[in-house]
CSV table of C-alpha atoms in Angstrom, one decimal:
chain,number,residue,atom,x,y,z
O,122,UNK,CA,0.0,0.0,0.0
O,123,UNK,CA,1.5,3.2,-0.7
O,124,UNK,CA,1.5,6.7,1.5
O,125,UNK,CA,-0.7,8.4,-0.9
O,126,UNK,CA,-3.9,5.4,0.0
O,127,UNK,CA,-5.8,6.3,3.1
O,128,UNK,CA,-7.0,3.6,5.6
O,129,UNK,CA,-10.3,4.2,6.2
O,130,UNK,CA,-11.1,4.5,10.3
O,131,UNK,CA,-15.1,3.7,11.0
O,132,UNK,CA,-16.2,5.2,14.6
O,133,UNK,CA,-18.3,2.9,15.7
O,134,UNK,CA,-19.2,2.8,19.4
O,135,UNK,CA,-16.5,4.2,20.7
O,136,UNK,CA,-15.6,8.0,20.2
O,137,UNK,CA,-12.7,8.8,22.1
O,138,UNK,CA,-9.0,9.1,20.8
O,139,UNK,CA,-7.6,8.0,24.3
O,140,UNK,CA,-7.8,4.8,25.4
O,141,UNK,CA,-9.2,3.3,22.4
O,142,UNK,CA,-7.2,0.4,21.2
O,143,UNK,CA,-8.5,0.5,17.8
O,144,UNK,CA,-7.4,3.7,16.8
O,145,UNK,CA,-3.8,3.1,18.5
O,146,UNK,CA,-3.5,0.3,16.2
O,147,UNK,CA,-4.4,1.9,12.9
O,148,UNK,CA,-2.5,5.0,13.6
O,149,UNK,CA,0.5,2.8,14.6
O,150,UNK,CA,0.4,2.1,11.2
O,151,UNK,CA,1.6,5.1,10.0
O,152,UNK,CA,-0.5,5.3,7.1
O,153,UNK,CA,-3.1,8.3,6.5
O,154,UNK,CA,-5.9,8.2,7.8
O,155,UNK,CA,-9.8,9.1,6.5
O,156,UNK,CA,-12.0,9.0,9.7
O,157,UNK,CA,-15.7,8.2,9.0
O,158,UNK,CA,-18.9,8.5,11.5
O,159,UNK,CA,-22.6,7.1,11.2
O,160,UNK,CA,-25.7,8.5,12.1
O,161,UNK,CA,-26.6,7.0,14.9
O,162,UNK,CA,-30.2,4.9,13.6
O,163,UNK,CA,-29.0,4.4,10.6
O,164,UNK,CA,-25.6,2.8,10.8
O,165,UNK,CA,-26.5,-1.1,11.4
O,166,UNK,CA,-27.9,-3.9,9.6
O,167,UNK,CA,-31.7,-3.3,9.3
O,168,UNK,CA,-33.1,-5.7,11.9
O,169,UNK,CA,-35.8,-8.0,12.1
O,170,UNK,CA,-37.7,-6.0,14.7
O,171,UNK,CA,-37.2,-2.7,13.3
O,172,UNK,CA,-34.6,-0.1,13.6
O,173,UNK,CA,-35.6,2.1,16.9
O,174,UNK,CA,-35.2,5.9,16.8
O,175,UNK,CA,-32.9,7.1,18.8
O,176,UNK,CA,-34.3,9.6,21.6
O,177,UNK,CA,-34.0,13.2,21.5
O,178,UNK,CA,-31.7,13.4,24.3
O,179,UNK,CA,-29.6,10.3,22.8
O,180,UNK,CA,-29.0,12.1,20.1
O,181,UNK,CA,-28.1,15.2,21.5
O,182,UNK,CA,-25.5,13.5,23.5
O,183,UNK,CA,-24.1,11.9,20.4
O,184,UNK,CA,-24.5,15.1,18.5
O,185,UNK,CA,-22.3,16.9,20.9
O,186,UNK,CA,-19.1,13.9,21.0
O,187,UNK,CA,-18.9,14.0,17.2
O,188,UNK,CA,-18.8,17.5,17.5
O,189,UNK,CA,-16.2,17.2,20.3
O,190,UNK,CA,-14.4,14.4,18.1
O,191,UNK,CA,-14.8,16.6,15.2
O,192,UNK,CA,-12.5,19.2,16.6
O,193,UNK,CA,-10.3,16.5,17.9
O,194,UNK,CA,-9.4,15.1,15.0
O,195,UNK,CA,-9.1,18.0,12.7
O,196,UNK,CA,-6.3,19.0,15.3
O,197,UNK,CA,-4.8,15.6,14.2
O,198,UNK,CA,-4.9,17.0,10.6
O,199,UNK,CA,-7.7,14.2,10.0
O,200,UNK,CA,-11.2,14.4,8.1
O,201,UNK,CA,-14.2,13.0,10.2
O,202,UNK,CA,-17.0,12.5,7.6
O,203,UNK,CA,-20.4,11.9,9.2
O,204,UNK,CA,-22.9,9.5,7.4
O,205,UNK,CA,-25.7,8.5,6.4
O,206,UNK,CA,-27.3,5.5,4.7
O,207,UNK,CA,-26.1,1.6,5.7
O,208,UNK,CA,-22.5,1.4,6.6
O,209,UNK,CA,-21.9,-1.4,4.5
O,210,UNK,CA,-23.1,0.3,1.3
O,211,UNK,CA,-21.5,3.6,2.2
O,212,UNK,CA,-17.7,2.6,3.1
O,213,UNK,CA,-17.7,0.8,-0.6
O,214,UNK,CA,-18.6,3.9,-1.7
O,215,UNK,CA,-16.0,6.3,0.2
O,216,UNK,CA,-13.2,3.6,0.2
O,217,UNK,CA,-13.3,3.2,-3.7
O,218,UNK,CA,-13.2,7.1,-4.5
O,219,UNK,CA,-10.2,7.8,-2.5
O,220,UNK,CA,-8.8,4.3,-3.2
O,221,UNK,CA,-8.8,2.8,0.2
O,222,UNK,CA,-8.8,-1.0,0.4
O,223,UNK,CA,-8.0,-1.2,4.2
O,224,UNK,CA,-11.2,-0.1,6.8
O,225,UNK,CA,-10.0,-0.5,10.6
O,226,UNK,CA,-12.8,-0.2,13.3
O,227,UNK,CA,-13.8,-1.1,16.7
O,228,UNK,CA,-14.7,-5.3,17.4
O,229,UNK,CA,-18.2,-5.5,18.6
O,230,UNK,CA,-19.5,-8.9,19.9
O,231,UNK,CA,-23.1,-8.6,18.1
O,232,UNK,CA,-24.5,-10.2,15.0
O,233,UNK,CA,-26.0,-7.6,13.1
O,234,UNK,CA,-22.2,-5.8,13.8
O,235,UNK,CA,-20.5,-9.3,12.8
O,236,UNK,CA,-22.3,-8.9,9.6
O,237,UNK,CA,-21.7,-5.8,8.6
O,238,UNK,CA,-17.9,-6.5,9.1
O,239,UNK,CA,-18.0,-9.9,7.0
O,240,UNK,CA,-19.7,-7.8,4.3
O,241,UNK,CA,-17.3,-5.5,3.7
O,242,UNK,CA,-15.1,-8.3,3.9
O,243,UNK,CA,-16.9,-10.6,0.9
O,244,UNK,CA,-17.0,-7.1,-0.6
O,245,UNK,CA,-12.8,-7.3,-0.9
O,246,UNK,CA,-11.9,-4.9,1.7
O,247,UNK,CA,-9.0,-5.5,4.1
O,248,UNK,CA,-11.1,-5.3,7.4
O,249,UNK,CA,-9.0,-4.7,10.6
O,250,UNK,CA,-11.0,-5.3,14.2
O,251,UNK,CA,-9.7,-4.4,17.1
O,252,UNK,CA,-11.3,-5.8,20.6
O,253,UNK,CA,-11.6,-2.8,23.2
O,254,UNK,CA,-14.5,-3.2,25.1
O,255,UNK,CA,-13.4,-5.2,28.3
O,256,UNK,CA,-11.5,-4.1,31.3
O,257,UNK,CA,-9.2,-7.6,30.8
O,258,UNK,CA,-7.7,-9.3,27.7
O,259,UNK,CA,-8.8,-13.0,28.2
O,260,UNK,CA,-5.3,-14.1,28.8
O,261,UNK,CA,-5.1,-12.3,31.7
O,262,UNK,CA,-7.8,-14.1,33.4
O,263,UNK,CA,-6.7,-16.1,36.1
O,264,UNK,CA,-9.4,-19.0,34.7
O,265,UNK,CA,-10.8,-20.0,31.2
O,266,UNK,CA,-13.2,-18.0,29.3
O,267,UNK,CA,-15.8,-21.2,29.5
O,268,UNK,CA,-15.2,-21.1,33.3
O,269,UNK,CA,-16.3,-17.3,33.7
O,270,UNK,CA,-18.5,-17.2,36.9
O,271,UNK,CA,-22.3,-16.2,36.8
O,272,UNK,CA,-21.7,-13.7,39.2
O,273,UNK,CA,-20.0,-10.3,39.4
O,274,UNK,CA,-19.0,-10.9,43.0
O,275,UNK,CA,-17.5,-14.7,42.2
O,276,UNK,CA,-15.3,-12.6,39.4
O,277,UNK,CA,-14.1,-10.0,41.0
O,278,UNK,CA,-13.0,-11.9,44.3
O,279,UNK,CA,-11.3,-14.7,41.5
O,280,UNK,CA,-9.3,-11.5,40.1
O,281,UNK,CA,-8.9,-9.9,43.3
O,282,UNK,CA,-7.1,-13.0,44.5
O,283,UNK,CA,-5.1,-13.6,41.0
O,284,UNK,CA,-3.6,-9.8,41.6
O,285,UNK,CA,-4.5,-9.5,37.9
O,286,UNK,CA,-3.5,-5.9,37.1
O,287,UNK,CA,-5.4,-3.3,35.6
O,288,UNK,CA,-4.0,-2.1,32.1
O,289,UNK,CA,-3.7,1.7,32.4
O,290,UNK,CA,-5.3,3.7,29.8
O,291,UNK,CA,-3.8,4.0,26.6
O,292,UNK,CA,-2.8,7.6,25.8
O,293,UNK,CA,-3.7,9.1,22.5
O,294,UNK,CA,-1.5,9.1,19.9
O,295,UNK,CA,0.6,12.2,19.6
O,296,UNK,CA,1.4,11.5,15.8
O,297,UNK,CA,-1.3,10.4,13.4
O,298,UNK,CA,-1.3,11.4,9.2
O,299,UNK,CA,-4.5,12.5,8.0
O,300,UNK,CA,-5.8,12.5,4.3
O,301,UNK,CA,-6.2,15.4,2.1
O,302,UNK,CA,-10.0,15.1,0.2
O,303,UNK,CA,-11.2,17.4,-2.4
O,304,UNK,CA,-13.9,19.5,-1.3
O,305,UNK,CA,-15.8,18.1,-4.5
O,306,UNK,CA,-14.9,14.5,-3.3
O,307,UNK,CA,-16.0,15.2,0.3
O,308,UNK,CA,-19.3,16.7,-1.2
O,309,UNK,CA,-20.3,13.9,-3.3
O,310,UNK,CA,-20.3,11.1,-0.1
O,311,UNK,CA,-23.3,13.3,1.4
O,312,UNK,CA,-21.7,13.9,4.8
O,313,UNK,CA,-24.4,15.5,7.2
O,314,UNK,CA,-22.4,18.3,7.4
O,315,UNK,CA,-24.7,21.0,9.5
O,316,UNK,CA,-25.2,18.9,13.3
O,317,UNK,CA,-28.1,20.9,14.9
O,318,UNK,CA,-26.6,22.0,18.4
O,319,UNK,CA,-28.0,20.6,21.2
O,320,UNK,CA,-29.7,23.5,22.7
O,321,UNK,CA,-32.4,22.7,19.7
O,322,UNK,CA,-33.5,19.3,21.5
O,323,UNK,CA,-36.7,19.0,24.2
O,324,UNK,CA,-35.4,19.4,27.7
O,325,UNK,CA,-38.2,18.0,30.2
O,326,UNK,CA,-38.7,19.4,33.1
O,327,UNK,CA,-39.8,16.6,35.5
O,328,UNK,CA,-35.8,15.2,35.4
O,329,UNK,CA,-33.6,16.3,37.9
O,330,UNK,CA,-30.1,15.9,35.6
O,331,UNK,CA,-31.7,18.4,33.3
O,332,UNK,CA,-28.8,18.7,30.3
O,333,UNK,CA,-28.6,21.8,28.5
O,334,UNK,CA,-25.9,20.7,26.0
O,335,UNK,CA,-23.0,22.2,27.5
């Protein structure tokens, strides 16, 4: 792969820079980097049951981390392009206009998730998970993964004993490349572009953690 070919990073779940081991991986790489966001209803597998709405106060909270991430990234020197329409479809469509054939993301443990991953993957994209979402790796565990106990209590004394330490946090990384996109390029994926600010969202006045965006 040459410098000039972005990997593709998806956002999935996880919207931080620091301490996410997915995006510590790609940008260990050393290889730049287009960053891509979805919509929050609209980024998984249509389901069986129906895709719920997100609430109004959901998405005011998710709103105002892309926004934060936004300004995060462009720091970095990276493009965040925010979504719409099914991942699957969409990422074939960004990664074959700025020739990306690698998409690195966040490992989720779900099947409608799993699919969209082995997709992309049957699609001939390079798909890179990274698993982030537990507190342990599993061969840290001071028992097999088939033996884990039924209750918190039973695991936490089992670790407790063990002295199994805690990972720290991993820092963000202080040098990532980003990826130059034409304006025209950038225009033609359909990125929602204009994120109504939070104040614009229903605040009710029964709650007692009334948020008012800030």
């Amino acid at each position: 792969m040459t410098p000039s070919v972005p990997l593709v990073y998806w956002f999935r779940s996880d919207l931080r820079l620091r301490d996410n081991p997915a995006w510590v991986q790609a940008c260990a790489l050393n290889q730049p980097l287009l960053a891509v966001v979805f919509e929050p209803h609209m980024a998984s597998t249509e389901q069986r049951w129906g895709c719920l709405q997100p609430g109004a106060h959901r998405l005011a909270w998710w709103r105002a981390n892309v926004r934060a991430l936004q300004l995060e990234l462009a720091q970095c020197g990276v493009t965040l392009l925010v979504l719409r329409g099914k991942a699957v479809e969409v990422l074939q469509t960004v990664a074959n206009k700025v020739g990306a054939v690698a998409i690195h993301c966040e490992e989720i443990a779900a099947p409608y998730e799993r699919a969209e991953v082995q997709a992309l993957q049957h699609a001939g994209f390079e798909v890179h998970t990274h698993w982030g979402s537990t507190l342990f790796e599993e061969q840290q565990l001071p028992f097999a993964v088939d033996e884990l106990p039924a209750v918190f209590s039973q695991f936490r004394n089992l670790v407790e004993r063990a002295r199994t330490p805690v990972p720290a946090p991993l820092a963000a990384p202080q040098h990532v490349h980003g990826f130059s996109i034409a304006s025209e390029t950038a225009a033609s994926f359909a990125p929602w572009a204009a994120i109504p600010p939070a104040e614009q969202f229903c605040i009710d006045a029964r709650s007692a953690y009334n948020w008012d965006g800030d």
